[in-house]
Coordinates of C-alpha atoms in Angstrom, one line a residue:
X8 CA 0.0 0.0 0.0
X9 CA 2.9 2.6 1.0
X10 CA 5.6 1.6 -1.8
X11 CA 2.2 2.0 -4.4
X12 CA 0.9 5.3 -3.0
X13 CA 4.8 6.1 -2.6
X14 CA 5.1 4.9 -6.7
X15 CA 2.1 7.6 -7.1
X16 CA 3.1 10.5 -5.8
X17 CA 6.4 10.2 -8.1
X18 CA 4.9 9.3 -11.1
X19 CA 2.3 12.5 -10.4
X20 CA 5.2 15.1 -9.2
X21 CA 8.0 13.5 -11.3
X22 CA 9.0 17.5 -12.7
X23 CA 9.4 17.7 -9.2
X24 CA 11.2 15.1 -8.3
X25 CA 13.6 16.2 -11.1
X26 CA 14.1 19.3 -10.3
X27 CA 14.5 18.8 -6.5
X28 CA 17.1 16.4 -7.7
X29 CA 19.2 18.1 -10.0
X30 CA 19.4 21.1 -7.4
X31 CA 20.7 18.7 -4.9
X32 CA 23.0 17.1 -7.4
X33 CA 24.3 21.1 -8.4
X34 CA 24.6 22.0 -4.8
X35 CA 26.6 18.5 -3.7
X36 CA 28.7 18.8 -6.5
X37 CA 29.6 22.6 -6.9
X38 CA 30.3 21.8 -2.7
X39 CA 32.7 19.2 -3.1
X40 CA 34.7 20.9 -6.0
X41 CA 35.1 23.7 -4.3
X42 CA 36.2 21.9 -1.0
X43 CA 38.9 20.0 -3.3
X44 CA 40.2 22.6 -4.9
X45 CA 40.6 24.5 -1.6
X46 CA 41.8 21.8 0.7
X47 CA 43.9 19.3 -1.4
X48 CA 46.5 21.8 -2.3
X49 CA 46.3 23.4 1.9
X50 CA 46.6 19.2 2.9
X51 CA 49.8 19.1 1.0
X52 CA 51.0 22.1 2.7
X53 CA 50.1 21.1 6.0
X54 CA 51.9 17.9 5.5
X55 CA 55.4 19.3 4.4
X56 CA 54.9 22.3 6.7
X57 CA 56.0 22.4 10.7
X58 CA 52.9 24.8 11.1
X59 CA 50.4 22.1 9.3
X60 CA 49.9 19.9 12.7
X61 CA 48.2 22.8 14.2
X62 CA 46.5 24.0 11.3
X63 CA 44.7 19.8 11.3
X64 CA 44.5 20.2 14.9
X65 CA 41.6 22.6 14.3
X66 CA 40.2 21.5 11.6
X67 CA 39.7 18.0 13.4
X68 CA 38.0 19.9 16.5
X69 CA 35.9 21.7 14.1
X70 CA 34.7 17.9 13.0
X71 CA 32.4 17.5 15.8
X72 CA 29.7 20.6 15.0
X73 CA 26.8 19.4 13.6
X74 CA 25.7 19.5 9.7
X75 CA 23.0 21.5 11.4
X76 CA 24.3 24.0 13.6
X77 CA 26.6 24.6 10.3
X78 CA 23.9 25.8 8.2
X79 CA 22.2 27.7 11.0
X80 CA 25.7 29.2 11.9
X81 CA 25.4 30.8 8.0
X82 CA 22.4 32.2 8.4
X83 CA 23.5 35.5 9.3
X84 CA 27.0 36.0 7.7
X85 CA 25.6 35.0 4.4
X86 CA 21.5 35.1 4.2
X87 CA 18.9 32.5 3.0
X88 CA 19.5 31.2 -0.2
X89 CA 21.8 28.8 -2.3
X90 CA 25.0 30.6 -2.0
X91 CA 24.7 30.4 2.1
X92 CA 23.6 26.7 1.6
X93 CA 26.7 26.5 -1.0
X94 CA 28.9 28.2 1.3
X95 CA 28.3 26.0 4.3
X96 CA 28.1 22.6 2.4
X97 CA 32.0 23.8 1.4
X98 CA 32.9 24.1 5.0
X99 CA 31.3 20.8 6.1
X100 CA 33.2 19.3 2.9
X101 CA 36.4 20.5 3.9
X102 CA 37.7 18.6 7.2
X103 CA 37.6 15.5 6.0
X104 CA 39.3 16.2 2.6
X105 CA 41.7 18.3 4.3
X106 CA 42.9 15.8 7.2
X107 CA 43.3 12.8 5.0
X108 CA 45.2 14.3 2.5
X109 CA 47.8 15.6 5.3
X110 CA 47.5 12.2 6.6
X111 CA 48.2 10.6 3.3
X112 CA 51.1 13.0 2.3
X113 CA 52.3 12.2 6.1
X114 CA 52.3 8.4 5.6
X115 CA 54.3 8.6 2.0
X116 CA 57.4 6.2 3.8
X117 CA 60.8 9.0 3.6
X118 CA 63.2 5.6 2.1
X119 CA 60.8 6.6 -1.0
X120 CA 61.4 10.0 -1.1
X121 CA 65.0 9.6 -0.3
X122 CA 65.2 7.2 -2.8
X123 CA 63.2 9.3 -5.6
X124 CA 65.7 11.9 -4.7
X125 CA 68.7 9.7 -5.2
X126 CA 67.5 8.8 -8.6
X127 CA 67.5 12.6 -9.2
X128 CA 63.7 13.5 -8.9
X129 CA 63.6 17.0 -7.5
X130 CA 60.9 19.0 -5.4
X131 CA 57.8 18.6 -8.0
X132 CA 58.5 15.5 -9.7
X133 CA 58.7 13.5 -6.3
X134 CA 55.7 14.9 -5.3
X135 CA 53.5 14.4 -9.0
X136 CA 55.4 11.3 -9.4
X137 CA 56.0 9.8 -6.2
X138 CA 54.4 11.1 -3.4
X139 CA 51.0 11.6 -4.8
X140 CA 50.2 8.1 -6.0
X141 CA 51.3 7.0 -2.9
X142 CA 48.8 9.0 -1.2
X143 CA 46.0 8.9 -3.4
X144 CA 44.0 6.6 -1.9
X145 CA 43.8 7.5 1.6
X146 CA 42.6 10.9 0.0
X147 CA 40.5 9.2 -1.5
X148 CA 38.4 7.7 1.1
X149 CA 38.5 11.4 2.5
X150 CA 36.8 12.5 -0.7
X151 CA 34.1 9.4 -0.1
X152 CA 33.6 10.4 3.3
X153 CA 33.0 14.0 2.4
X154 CA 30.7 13.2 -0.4
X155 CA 28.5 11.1 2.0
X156 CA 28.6 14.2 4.4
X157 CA 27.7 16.4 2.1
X158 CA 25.3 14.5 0.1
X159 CA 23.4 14.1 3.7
X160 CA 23.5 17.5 4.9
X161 CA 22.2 18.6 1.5
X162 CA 19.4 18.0 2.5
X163 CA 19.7 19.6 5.5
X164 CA 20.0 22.9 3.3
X165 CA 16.2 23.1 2.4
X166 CA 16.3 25.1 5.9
X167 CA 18.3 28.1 4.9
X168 CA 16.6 27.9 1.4
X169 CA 19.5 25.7 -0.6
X170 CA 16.6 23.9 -2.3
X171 CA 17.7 20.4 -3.3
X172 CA 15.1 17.3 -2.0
X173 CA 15.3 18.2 1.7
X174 CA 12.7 20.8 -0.2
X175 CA 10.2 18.0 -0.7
X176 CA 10.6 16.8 2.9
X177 CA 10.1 20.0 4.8
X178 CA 7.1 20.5 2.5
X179 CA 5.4 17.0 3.2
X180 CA 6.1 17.7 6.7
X181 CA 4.5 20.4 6.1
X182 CA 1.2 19.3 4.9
X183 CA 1.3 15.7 7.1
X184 CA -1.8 15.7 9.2
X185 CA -0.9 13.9 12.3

C-alpha cells in the first residue's frame, strides 16, 4: 500500500522530483569541488609544513559541530538562499578532505622520497610522481567520506533555502496531518 501510494506520488510530481534532484545534485557537487580545490593543495601544505599539525589540529575539533548547527551558523554571515547553503556545504566538505590528504602526504614512507631523490627527482617530480600516488588513496576515502557528508547534509540545506530534496521533505512535513 505505502511503496504503491509512494510509486504515485512520483509518477504525479515527477517534474518535481527532477528538479528537487538536480538542485541537490548542483549543490553537492559545486560543494565538493570547491572543497577539493581548496583543501587538497592546503593538505599538501600542512603535511610538508611544521605549522600544518596545528592547522589539522583545528580542523579536526571543528569535526564534531553538527551538519546543522553549520547551516544555522550561516544564516547571518551570508542570508537565505543557495549561495549560504553552498557556502556552508563547502565548510562541512572540507575537514575530511583536508585531514586525509595531510594524513596521506604524512604516511608517504621517507626511504621513498629519499630514494626518488637519489635517482634525481627533484621537489615537483617527487611529489607528482612519487608522493602523490602514494597518497591517493587515503585521499580518496576522505573525498568518499565527504561526499557522504555532504550528500546528507544537503538535504539539511532546504532550511536556509538551498533547495535540493530536503525541499520536498520539509514540504510534506508540512502538509502531514498527524
Amino acid at each position: 500500500m505505502i511503496v504503491q501510494q509512494t510509486w504515485s506520488y512520483a509518477l504525479a510530481h515527477l517534474p518535481d522530483l527532477a528538479l528537487a534532484t538536480r538542485q541537490h545534485i548542483a549543490l553537492s557537487a559545486s560543494a565538493l569541488g570547491i572543497a577539493l580545490l581548496a583543501c587538497v593543495p592546503l593538505g599538501i601544505w600542512t603535511a610538508h609544513a611544521p605549522a600544518g599539525r596545528s592547522i589539522v589540529a583545528v580542523v579536526t575539533g571543528l569535526r564534531v559541530v553538527p551538519s546543522l548547527a553549520v547551516l544555522a551558523f550561516m544564516l547571518p554571515i551570508t542570508g537565505v538562499g543557495y549561495a549560504s547553503a553552498l557556502v556552508a556545504l563547502t565548510l562541512l566538505a572540507c575537514p575530511p578532505i583536508l585531514i586525509n590528504t595531510d594524513v596521506a602526504f604524512r604516511g608517504v614512507e621517507p626511504a621513498v622520497i629519499e630514494a626518488a631523490n637519489g635517482m634525481g627527482m627533484r621537489g615537483a617530480q617527487v611529489l607528482r610522481r612519487i608522493e602523490y600516488p602514494l597518497a591517493l588513496p587515503v585521499m580518496i576515502a576522505g573525498l568518499r567520506t565527504s561526499t557522504i557528508e555532504v550528500i546528507a547534509s544537503a538535504t539539511l540545506a532546504a532550511f536556509i533555502g538551498g533547495g535540493g530534496l530536503g525541499t520536498l521533505i520539509l514540504d510534506g512535513l508540512a502538509n502531514n496531518d498527524m
